[in-house]
Coordinates of C-alpha atoms in Angstrom, one line a residue:
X10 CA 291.3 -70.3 -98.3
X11 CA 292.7 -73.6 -96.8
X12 CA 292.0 -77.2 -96.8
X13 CA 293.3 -80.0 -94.7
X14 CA 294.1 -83.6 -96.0
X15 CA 293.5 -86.6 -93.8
X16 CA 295.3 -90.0 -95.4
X17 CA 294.5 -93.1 -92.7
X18 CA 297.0 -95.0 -93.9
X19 CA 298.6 -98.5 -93.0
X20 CA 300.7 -98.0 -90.6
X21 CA 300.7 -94.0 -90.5
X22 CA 298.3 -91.6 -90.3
X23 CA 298.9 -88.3 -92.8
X24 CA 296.8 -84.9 -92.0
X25 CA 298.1 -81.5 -94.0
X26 CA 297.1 -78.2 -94.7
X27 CA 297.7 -76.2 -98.2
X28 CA 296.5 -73.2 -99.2
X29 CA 293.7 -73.4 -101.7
X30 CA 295.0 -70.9 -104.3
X31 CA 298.5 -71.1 -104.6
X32 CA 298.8 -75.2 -103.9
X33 CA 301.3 -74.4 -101.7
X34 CA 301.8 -76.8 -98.9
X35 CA 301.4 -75.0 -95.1
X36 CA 302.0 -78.1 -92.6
X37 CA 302.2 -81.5 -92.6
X38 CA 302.4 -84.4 -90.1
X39 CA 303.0 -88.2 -90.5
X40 CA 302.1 -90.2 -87.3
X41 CA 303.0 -93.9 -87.0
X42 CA 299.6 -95.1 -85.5
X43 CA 300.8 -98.8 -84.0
X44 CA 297.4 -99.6 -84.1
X45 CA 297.4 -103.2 -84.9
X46 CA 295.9 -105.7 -82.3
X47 CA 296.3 -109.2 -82.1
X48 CA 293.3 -111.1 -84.3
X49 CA 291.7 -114.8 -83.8
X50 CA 293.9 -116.3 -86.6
X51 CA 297.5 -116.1 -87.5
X52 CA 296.4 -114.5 -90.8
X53 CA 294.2 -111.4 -89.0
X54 CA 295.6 -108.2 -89.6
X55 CA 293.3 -106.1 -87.9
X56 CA 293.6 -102.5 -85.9
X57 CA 292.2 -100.5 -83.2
X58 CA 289.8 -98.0 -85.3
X59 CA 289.1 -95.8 -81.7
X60 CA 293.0 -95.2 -81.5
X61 CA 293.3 -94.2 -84.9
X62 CA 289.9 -91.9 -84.3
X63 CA 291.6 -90.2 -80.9
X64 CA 295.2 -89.8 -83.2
X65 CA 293.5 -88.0 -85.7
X66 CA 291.1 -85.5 -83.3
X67 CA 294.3 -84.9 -82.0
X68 CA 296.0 -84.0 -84.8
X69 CA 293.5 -82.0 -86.0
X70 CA 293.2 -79.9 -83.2
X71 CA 297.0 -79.3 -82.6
X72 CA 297.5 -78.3 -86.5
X73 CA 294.3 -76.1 -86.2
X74 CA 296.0 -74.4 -83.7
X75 CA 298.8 -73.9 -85.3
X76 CA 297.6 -72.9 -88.8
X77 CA 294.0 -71.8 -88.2
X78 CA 290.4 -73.3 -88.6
X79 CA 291.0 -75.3 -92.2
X80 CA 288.2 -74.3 -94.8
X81 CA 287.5 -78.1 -95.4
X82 CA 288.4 -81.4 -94.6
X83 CA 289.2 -84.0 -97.6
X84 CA 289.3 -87.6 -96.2
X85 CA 290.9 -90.3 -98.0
X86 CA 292.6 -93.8 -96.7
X87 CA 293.5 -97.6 -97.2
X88 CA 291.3 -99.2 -99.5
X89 CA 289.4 -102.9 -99.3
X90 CA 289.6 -102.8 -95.2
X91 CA 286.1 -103.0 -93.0
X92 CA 284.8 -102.4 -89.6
X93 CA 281.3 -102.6 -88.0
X94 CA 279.2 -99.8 -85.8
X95 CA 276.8 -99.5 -84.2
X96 CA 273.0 -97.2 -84.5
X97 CA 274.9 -94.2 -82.8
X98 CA 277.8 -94.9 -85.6
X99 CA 280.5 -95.8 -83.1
X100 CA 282.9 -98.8 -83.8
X101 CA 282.2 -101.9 -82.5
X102 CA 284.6 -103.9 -84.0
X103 CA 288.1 -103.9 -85.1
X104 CA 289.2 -103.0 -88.4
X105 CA 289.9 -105.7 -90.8
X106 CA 292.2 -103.8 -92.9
X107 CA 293.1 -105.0 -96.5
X108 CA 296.3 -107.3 -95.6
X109 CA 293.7 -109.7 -92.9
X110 CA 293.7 -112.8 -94.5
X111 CA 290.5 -114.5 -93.0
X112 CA 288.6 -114.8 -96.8
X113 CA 292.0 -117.4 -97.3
X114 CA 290.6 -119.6 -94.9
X115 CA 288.4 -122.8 -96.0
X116 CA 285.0 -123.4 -96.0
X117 CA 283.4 -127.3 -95.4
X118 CA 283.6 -127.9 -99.6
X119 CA 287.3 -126.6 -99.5
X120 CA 287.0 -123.6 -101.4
X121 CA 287.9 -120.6 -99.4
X122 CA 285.5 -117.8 -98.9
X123 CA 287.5 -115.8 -101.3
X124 CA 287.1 -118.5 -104.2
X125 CA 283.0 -118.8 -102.9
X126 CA 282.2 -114.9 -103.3
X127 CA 284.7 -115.1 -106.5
X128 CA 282.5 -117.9 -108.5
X129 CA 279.1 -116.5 -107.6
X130 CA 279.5 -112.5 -106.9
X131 CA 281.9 -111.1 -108.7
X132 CA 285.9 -109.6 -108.1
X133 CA 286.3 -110.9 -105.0
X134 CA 290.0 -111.6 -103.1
X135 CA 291.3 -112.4 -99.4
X136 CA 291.4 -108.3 -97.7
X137 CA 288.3 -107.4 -99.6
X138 CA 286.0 -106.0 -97.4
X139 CA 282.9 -108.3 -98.4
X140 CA 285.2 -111.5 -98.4
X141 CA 285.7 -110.6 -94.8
X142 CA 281.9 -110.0 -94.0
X143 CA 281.3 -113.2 -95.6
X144 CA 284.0 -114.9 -93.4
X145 CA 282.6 -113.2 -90.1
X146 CA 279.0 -113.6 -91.1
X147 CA 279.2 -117.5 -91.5
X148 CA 281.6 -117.9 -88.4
X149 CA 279.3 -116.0 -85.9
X150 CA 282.1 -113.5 -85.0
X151 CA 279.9 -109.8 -86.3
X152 CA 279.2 -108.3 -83.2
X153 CA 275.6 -108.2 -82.2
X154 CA 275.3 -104.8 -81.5
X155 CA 276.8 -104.0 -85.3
X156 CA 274.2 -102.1 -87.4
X157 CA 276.1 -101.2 -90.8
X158 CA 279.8 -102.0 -92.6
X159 CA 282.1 -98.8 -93.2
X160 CA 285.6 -98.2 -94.2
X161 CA 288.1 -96.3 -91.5
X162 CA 288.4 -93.2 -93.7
X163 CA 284.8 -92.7 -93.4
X164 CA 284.4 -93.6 -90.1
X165 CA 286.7 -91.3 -88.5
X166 CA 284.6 -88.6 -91.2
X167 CA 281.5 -89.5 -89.2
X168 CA 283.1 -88.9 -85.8
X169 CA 284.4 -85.9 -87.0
X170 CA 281.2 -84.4 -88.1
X171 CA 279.0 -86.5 -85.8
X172 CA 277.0 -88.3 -88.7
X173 CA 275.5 -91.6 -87.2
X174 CA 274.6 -93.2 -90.5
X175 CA 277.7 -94.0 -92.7
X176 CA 277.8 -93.7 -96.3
X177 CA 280.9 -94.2 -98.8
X178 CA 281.8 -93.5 -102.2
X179 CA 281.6 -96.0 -105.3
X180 CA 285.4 -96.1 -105.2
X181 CA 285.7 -97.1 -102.1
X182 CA 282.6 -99.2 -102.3
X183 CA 284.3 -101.3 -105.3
X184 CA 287.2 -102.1 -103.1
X185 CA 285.5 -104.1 -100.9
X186 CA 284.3 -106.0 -103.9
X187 CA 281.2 -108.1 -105.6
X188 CA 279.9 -104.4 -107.2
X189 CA 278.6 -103.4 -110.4
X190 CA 280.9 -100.8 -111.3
X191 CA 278.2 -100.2 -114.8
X192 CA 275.5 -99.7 -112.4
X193 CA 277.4 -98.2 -109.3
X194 CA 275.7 -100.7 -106.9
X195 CA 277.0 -104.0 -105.5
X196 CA 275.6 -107.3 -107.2
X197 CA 272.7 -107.6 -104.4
X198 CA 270.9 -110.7 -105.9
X199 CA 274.1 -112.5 -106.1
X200 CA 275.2 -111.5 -102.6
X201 CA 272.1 -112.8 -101.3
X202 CA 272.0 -115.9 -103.3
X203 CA 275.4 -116.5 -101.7
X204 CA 274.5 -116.0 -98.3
X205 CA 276.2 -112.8 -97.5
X206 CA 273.5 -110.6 -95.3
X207 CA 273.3 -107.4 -97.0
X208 CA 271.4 -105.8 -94.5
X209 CA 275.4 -104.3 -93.1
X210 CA 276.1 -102.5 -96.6
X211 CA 276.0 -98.7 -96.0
X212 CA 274.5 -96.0 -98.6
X213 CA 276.6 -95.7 -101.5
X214 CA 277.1 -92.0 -103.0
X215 CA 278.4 -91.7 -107.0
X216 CA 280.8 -88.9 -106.0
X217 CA 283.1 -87.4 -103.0
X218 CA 280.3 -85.1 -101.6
X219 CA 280.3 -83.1 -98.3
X220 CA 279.3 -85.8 -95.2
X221 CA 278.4 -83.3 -92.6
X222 CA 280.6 -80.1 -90.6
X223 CA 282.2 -80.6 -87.7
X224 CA 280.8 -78.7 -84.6
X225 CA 282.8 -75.7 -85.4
X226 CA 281.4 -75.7 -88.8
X227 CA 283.6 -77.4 -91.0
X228 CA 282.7 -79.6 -94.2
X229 CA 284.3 -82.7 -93.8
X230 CA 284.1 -85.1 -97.3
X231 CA 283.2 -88.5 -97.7
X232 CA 286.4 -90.3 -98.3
X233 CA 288.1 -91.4 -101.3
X234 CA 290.3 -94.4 -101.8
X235 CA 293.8 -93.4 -101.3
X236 CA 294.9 -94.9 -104.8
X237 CA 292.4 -92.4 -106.4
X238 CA 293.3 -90.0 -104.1
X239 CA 297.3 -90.6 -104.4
X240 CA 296.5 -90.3 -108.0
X241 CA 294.9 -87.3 -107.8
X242 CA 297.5 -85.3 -105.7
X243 CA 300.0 -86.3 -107.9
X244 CA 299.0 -86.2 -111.5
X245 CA 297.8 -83.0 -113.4
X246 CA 296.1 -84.9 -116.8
X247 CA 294.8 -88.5 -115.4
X248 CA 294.0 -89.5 -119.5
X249 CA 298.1 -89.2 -120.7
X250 CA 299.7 -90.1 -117.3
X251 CA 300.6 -93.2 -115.9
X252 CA 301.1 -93.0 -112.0
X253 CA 304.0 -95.5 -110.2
X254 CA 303.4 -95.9 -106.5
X255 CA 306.0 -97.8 -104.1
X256 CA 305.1 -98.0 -100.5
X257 CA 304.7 -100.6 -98.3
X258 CA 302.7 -102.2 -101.2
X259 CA 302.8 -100.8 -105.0
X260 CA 300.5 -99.7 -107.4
X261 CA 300.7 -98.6 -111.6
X262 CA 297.2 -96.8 -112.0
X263 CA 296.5 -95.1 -116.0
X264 CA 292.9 -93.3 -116.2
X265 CA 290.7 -94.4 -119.0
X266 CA 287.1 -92.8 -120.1
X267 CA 285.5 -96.0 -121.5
X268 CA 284.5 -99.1 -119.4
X269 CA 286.7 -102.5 -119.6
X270 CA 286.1 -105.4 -118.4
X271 CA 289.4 -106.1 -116.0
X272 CA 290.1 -109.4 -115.0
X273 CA 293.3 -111.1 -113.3
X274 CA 295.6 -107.9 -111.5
X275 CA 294.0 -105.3 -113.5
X276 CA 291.1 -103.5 -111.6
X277 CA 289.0 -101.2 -112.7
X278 CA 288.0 -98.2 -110.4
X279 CA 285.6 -95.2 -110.2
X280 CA 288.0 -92.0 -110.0
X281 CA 286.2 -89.2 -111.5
X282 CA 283.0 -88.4 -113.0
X283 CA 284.4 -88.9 -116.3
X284 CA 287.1 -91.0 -116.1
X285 CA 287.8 -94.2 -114.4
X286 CA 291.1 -95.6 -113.1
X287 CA 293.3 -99.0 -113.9
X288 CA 295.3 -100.0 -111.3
X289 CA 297.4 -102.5 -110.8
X290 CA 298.6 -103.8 -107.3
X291 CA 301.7 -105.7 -105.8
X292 CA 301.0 -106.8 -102.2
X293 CA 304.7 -107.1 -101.7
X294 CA 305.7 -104.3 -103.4
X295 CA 308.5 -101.9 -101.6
X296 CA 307.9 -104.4 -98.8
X297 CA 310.3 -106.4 -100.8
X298 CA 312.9 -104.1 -100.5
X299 CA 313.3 -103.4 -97.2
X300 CA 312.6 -107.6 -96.6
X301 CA 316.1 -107.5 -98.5
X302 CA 317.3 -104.2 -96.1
X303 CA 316.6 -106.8 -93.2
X304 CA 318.3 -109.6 -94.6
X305 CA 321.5 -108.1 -95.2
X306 CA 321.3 -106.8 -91.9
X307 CA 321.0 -110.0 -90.1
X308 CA 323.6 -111.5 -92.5
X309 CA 325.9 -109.0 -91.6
X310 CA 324.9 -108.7 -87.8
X311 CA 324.1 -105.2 -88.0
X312 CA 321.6 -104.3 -85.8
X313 CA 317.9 -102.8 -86.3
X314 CA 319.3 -98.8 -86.2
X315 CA 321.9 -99.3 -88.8
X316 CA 320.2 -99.5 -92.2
X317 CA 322.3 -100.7 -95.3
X318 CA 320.1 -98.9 -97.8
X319 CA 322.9 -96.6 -98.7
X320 CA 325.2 -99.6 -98.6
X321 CA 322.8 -101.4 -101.0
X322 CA 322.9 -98.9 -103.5
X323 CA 326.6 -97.9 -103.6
X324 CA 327.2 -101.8 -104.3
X325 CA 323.7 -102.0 -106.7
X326 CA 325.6 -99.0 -108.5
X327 CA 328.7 -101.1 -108.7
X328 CA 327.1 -104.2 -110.1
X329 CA 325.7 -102.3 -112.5
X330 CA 329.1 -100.1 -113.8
X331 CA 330.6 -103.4 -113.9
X332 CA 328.0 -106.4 -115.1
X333 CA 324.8 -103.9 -116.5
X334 CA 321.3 -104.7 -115.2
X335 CA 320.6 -107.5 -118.1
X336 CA 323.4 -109.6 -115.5
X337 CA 321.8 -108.7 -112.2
X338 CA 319.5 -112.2 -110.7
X339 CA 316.1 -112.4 -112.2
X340 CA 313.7 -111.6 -109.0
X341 CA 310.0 -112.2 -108.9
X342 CA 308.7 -110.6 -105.8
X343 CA 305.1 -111.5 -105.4
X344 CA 306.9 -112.8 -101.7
X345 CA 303.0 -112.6 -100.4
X346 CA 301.0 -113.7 -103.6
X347 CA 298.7 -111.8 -105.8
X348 CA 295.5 -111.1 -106.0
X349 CA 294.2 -113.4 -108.6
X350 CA 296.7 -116.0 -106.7
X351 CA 297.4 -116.0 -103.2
X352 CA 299.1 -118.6 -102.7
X353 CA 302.1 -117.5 -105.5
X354 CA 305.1 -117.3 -104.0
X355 CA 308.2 -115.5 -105.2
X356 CA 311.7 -116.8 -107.0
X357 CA 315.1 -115.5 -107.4
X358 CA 317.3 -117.2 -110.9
X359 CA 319.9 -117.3 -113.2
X360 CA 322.4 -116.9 -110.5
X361 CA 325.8 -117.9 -111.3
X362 CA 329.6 -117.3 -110.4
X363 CA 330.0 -114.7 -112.5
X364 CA 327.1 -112.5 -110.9
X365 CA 327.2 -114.0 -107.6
X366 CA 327.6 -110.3 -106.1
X367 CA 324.8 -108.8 -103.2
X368 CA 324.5 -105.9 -105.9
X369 CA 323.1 -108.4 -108.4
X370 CA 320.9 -109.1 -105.8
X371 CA 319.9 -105.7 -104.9
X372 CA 319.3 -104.9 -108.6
X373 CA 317.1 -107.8 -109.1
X374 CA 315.3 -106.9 -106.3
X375 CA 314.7 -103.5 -107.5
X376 CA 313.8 -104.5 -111.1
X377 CA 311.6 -107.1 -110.0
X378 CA 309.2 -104.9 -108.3
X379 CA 309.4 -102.5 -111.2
X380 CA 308.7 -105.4 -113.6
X381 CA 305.7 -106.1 -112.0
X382 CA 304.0 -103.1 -112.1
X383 CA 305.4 -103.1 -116.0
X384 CA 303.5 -105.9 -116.8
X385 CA 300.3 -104.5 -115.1
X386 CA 300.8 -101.7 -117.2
X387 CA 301.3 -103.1 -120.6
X388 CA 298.1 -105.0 -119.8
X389 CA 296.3 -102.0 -118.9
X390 CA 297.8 -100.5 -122.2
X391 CA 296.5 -103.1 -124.5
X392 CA 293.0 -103.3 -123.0
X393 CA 292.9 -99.3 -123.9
X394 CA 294.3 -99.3 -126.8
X395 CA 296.6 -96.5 -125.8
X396 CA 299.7 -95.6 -123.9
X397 CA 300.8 -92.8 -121.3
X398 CA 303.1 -90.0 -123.0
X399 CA 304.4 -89.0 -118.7
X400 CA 305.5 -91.1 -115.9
X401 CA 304.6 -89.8 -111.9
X402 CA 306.1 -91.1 -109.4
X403 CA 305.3 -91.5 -105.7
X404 CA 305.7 -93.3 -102.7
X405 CA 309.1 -93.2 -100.2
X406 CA 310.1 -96.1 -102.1
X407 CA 310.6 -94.1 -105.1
X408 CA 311.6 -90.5 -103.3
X409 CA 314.3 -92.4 -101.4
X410 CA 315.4 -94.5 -103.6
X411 CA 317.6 -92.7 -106.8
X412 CA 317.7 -96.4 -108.2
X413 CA 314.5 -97.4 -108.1
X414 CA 313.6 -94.0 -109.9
X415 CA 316.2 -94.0 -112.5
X416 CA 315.6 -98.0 -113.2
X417 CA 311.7 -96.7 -113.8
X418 CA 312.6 -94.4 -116.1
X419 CA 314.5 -96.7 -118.0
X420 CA 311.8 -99.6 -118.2
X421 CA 309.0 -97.4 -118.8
X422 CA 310.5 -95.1 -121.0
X423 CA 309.8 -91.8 -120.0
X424 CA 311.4 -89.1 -117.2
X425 CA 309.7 -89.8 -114.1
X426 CA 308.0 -86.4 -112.3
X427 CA 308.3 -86.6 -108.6
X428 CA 305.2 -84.3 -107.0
X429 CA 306.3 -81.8 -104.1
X430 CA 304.2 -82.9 -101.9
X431 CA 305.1 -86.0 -100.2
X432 CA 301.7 -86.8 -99.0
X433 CA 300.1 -87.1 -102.3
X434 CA 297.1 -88.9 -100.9
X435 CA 296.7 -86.2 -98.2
X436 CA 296.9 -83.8 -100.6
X437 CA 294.5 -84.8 -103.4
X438 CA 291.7 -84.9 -100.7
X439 CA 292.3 -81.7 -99.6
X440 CA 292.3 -80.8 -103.2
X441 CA 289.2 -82.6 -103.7
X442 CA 287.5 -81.1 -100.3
X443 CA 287.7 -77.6 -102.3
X444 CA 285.9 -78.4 -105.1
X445 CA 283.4 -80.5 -102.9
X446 CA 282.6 -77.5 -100.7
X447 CA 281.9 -75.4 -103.4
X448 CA 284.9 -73.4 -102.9
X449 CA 286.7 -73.6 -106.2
X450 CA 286.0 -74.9 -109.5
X451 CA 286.5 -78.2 -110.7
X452 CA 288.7 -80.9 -109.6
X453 CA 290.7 -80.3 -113.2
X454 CA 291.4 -76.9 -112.5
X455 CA 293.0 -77.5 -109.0
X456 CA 295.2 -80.8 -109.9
X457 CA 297.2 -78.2 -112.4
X458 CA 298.0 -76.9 -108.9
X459 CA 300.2 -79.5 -108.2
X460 CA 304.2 -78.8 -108.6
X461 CA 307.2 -81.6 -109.8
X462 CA 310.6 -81.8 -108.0

């Protein structure tokens, strides 16, 4: 019994196989997509949802190949991001993924379309997929021959399996914002008494069902967010763990079985059918990082093929041997906002001759992004009442990095578990595929599959 795990991600696209009893891990491949196009605004971050489509049928028929027919297909990918399609469910549009920053831009009263949907339908942000319908709606750029909204996870399911009509999950149906997560439907009266057209919403499902097979018979799942997902390939108990994520972005997620009311940088998704999931989000994240990776390069005139990050921590490690981390410079690196604030901006202090040293730099840096997700995470902890007794981690920012991992252990508090697998989003929808296929038990059983470093 096998499964393959498709994670559209970012700027890479993730497909696996594992073996369905043992956990084990068969193959894996990570292809940089360079999918992004060139949008209408300086803020579009959009990308080419056809060459992400032909990536993955190719992947999935050279690992087939290699490793045999998969027994099913768990699809999971970037949250908050939208594209339209037509009645035969082919993309007509581009994909605005979840960095394009069209809901930023202002409407005739000044507000921007974020701040509009915000004030009248709910959690709304800049990236959300109904803050861009909004924007395209009310600016005449939705195509005409668009029929419904989906995410890029589940419209390269549909293609996969040939399904016309798309439907997505409540998770990935709360990223794109303005929904009742109570009910498990979006706030339709308020949408409409905004002006957003409804008529583009797709079906929304309460769990991770099968979509359809694939020609060759195959049952491919509708996706999951690849937070919940991430989550899910990396943590065994979701109600005592608390998951650190550093990527390209970051994320702090901690499960929770009762309903709260998150405001500000907490969200609140659907995960499970009896739990839900708290997650905090940097937008800079491990961006930050390598930002600084790039900066010492230029200072130093290095060029783009000789990284400094084992320069950086050698002289972090330094810093901190000679001056501890309570002397390194006080970073806060929301560099590209928050959610709650967009237009937040990032700092550096208490510099002074004393600590004037790049490894008071690099440590800042590090802690600053750590801190963050700390803060998210104390929130989440005193909305709940409780606190996590084991600390994940994931995300090449925290398998490459020793620092980072041994700096999170020390602000959290707790020994940080690395998962085997390095595609933990991958790998908790292949996990999830099983148990959607009616091929093993529950999800539970097969998370207890997953093995630490």
């Amino acid at each position: 019994m096998r499964a393959m795990g498709i994670d559209m991600g970012t700027t890479t696209i993730s497909v696996i196989i594992i073996d369905g009893e043992s956990g084990e891990l068969i193959k894996s491949r990570t292809i940089p997509h360079n999918a992004f196009m060139n949008g209408e605004l300086p803020s579009s971050r959009i990308q080419d949802p056809d060459k992400l489509l032909l990536l993955v049928q190719q992947a999935v028929e050279e690992m087939t190949g290699e490793c045999g027919v998969p027994d099913s297909i768990g699809m999971t990918g970037q949250m908050h991001g939208v594209l339209y399609v037509d009645e035969e469910g082919k993309a007509v549009s581009p994909l605005y993924t979840w960095q394009d920053g069209s809901g930023n831009e202002r409407m005739e009263d000044g507000r921007t379309y974020a701040q509009a949907l915000l004030e009248s339908a709910g959690a709304a942000a800049a990236g959300y997929g109904l803050t861009t319908h909004f924007y395209l709606q009310k600016n005449g750029r939705i195509p005409g021959r668009a029929k419904k909204m989906t995410t890029i996870s589940d419209y390269i399911a549909m293609r996969l399996c040939g399904s016309k009509e798309p439907v997505i999950a409540m998770d990935m149906a709360a990223s794109w914002g303005c929904f009742d997560l109570e009910k498990g439907e979006f706030f339709l009266d308020k949408l409409e008494n905004t002006g957003v057209d409804i008529s583009y919403l797709p079906k929304v499902t309460k769990g991770h069902g099968v979509m359809g097979n694939t020609p060759s018979g195959i049952p491919v799942t509708v996706s999951m967010g690849d937070n919940q997902a991430s989550v899910l390939g990396s943590v065994r108990d979701l109600s005592d763990t608390v998951l650190v994520n550093i990527g390209t972005g970051s994320q702090v997620s901690f499960g929770t079985e009762k309903f709260h009311d998150a405001q500000g940088s907490i969200e609140l998704r659907p995960c499970t059918e009896k739990l839900y999931l708290m997650a905090g989000s940097g937008l800079c994240g491990g961006r930050a990082y390598a930002m600084l990776e790039q900066f010492y390069r230029e200072a130093s005139g290095k060029s783009k093929d000789q990284e400094l990050y084992s320069v950086m921590e050698a002289q972090a490690r330094d810093f901190l041997k000679a001056y501890g981390k309570e002397n390194a410079w006080k970073i806060r690196t929301t560099f590209s906002g928050t959610r709650s604030n967009p237009q937040e901006r990032g700092s550096i202090r208490d510099i002074s001759v004393e600590n004037f040293h790049p490894g008071a730099m690099t440590v800042g840096m590090i802690q600053g992004i750590l801190e963050e997700l700390y803060e998210m995470y104390g929130e989440m902890c005193r909305m709940t009442g409780t606190k996590a007794v084991r600390l994940v981690g994931s995300g090449n920012g925290v398998r490459k990095n020793p620092l980072m991992r041994e700096l999170a252990e020390s602000l959290f508090g707790m020994k940080m578990n690395i998962p085997v697998c390095k595609e933990e989003a991958a790998y908790g929808a292949a996990l999830q595929s099983l148990a959607a296929a009616g091929l093993y038990g529950s999800m539970s059983e097969l998370q207890q599959k997953i093995k630490y470093l």
